[in-house]
mmCIF file of C-alpha atoms in Angstrom:
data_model
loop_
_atom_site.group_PDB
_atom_site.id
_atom_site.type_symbol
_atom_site.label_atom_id
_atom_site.label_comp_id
_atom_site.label_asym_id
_atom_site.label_seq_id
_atom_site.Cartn_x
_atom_site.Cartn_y
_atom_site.Cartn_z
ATOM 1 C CA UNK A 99 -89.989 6.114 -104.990
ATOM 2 C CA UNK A 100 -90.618 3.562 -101.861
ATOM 3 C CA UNK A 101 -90.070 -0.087 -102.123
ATOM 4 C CA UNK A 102 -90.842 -2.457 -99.733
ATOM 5 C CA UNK A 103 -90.358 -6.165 -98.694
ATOM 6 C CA UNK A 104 -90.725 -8.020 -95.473
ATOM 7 C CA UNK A 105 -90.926 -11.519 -94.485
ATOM 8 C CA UNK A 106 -92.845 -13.262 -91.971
ATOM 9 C CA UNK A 107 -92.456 -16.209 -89.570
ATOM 10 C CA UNK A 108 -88.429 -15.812 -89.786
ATOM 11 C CA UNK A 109 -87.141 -18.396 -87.159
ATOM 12 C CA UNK A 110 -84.586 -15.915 -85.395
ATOM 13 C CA UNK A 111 -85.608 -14.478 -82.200
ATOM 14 C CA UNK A 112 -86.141 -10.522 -82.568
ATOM 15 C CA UNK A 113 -83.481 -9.413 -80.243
ATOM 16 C CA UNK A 114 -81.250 -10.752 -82.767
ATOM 17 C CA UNK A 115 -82.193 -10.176 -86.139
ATOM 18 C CA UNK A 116 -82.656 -6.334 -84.165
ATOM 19 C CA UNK A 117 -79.087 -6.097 -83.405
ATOM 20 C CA UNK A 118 -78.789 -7.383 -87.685
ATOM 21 C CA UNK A 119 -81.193 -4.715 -88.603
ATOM 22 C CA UNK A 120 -79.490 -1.470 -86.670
ATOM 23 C CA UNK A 121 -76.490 -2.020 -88.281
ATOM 24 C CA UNK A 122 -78.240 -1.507 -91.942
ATOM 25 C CA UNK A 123 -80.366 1.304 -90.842
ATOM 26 C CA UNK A 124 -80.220 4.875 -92.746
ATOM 27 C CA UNK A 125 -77.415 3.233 -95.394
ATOM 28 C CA UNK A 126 -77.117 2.914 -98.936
ATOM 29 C CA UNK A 127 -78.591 0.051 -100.885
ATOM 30 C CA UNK A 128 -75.262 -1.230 -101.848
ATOM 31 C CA UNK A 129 -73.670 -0.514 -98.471
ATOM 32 C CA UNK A 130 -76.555 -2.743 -96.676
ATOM 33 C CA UNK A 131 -75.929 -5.156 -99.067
ATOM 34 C CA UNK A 132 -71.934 -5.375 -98.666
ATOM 35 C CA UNK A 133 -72.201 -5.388 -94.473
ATOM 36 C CA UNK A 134 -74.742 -8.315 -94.432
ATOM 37 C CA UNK A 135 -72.797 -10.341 -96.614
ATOM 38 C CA UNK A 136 -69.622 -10.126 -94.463
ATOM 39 C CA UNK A 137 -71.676 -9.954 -90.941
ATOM 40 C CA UNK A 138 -70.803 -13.124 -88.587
ATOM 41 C CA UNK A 139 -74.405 -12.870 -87.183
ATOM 42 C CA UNK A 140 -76.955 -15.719 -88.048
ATOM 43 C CA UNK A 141 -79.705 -13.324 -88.565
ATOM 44 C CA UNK A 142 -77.937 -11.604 -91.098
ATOM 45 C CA UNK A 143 -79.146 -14.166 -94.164
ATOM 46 C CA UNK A 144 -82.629 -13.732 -93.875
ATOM 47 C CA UNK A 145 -82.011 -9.879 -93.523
ATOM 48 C CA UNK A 146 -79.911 -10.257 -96.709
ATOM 49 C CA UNK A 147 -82.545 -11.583 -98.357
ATOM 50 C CA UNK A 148 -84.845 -9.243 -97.429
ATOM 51 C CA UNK A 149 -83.148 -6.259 -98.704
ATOM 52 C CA UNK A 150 -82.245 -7.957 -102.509
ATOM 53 C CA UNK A 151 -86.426 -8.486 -102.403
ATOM 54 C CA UNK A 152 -86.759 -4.823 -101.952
ATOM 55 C CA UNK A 153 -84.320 -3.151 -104.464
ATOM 56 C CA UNK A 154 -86.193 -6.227 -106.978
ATOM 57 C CA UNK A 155 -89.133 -4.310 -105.811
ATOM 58 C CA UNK A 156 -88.029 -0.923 -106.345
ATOM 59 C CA UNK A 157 -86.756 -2.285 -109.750
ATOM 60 C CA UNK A 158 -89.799 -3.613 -110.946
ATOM 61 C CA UNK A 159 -92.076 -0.146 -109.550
ATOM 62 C CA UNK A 160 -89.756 1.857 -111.958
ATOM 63 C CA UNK A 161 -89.981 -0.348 -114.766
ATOM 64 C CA UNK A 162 -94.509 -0.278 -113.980
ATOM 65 C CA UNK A 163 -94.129 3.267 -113.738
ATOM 66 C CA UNK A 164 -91.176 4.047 -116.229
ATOM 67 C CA UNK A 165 -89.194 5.941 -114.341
ATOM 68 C CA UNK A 166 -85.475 6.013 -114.515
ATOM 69 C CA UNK A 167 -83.874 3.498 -112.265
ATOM 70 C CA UNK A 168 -80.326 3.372 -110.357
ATOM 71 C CA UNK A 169 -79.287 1.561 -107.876
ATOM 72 C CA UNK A 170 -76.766 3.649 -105.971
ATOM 73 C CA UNK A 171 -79.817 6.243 -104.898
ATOM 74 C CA UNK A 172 -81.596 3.762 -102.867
ATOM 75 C CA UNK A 173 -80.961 3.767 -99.161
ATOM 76 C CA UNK A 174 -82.866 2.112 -96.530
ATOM 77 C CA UNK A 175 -85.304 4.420 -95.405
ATOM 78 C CA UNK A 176 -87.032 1.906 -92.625
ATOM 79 C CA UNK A 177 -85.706 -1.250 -91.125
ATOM 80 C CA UNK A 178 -87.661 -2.783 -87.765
ATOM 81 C CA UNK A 179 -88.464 -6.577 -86.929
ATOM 82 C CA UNK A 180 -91.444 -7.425 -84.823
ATOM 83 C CA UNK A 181 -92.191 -10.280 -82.829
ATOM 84 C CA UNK A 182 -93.728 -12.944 -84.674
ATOM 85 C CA UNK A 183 -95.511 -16.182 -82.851
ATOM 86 C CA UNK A 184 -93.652 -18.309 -80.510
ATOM 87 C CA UNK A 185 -93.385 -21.933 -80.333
ATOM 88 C CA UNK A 186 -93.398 -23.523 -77.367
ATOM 89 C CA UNK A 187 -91.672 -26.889 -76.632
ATOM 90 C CA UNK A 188 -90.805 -28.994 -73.574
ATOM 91 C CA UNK A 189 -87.819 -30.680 -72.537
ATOM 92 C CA UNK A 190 -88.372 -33.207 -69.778
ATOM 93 C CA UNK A 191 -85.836 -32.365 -66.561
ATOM 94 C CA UNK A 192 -84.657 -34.594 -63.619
ATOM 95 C CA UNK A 193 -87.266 -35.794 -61.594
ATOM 96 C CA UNK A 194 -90.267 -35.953 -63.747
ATOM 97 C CA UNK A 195 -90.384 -31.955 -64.022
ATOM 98 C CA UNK A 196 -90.622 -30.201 -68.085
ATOM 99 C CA UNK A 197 -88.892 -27.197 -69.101
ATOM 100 C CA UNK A 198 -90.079 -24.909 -71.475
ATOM 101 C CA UNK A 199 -88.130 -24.237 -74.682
ATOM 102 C CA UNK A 200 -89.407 -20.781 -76.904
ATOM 103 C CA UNK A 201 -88.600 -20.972 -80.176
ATOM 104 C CA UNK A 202 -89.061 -17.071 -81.038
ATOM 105 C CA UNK A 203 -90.043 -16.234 -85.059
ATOM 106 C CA UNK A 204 -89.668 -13.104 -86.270
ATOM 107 C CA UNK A 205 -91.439 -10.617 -88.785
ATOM 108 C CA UNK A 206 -88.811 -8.426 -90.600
ATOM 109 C CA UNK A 207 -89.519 -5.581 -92.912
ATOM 110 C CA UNK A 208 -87.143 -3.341 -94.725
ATOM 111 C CA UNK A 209 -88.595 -0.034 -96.333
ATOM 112 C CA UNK A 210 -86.265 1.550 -99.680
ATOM 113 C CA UNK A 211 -86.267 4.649 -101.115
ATOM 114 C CA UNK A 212 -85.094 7.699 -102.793
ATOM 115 C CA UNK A 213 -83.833 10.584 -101.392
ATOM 116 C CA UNK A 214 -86.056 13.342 -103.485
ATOM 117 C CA UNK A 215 -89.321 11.446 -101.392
ATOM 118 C CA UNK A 216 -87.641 12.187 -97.937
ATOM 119 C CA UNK A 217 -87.371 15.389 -96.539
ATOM 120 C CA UNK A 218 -84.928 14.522 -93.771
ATOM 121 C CA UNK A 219 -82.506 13.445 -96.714
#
């Protein structure tokens, strides 16, 4: 069983919520769950958030499909943030000159799943 969940338009710049997203990468549900909660980085709430959506996900496939459900087998099988749209603002600068400010977003998904779908597992 796969489960997914993403979210779109996240304002953290990639780079960062990357750095978030390695350190979740290949782990238990549970495990994920437990190292974003206690992670210092910014980027790790929305990430948080993301993975709860997906075992809720995986949660409600097995109760569709009636399959038997547990937690503990879930790990995440795929974890990778792209670059959403950026917005750009100005902030004016001595002598009548305008820097550009780029306020990065970010599209993070995180892929679940069991270890009887993978093959590596």
């Amino acid at each position: 069983m796969e489960a997914k969940a993403s979210a779109r338009y996240v304002r953290v710049t990639p780079m960062k919520a990357r750095r978030v997203v390695n350190l979740i990468r290949g782990k238990q549900a549970n495990e994920a769950l437990a190292i974003l909660k206690f992670a210092p980085q910014g980027a790790s709430e929305p990430v948080f958030k993301i993975v709860e959506s997906a075992v809720a996900n995986a949660r409600q496939l097995a109760q569709r499909d009636s399959v038997a459900f547990t937690e503990e087998d879930l790990y995440v099988s795929e974890a990778f943030v792209d670059e959403g749209p950026t917005m750009k603002r100005f902030q004016p600068r001595a002598q009548g000159r305008a820097y550009r400010i780029n306020k990065r977003t970010s599209h993070i998904t995180v892929v679940l799943a069991t270890p009887e779908n993978e093959e590596d597992r």
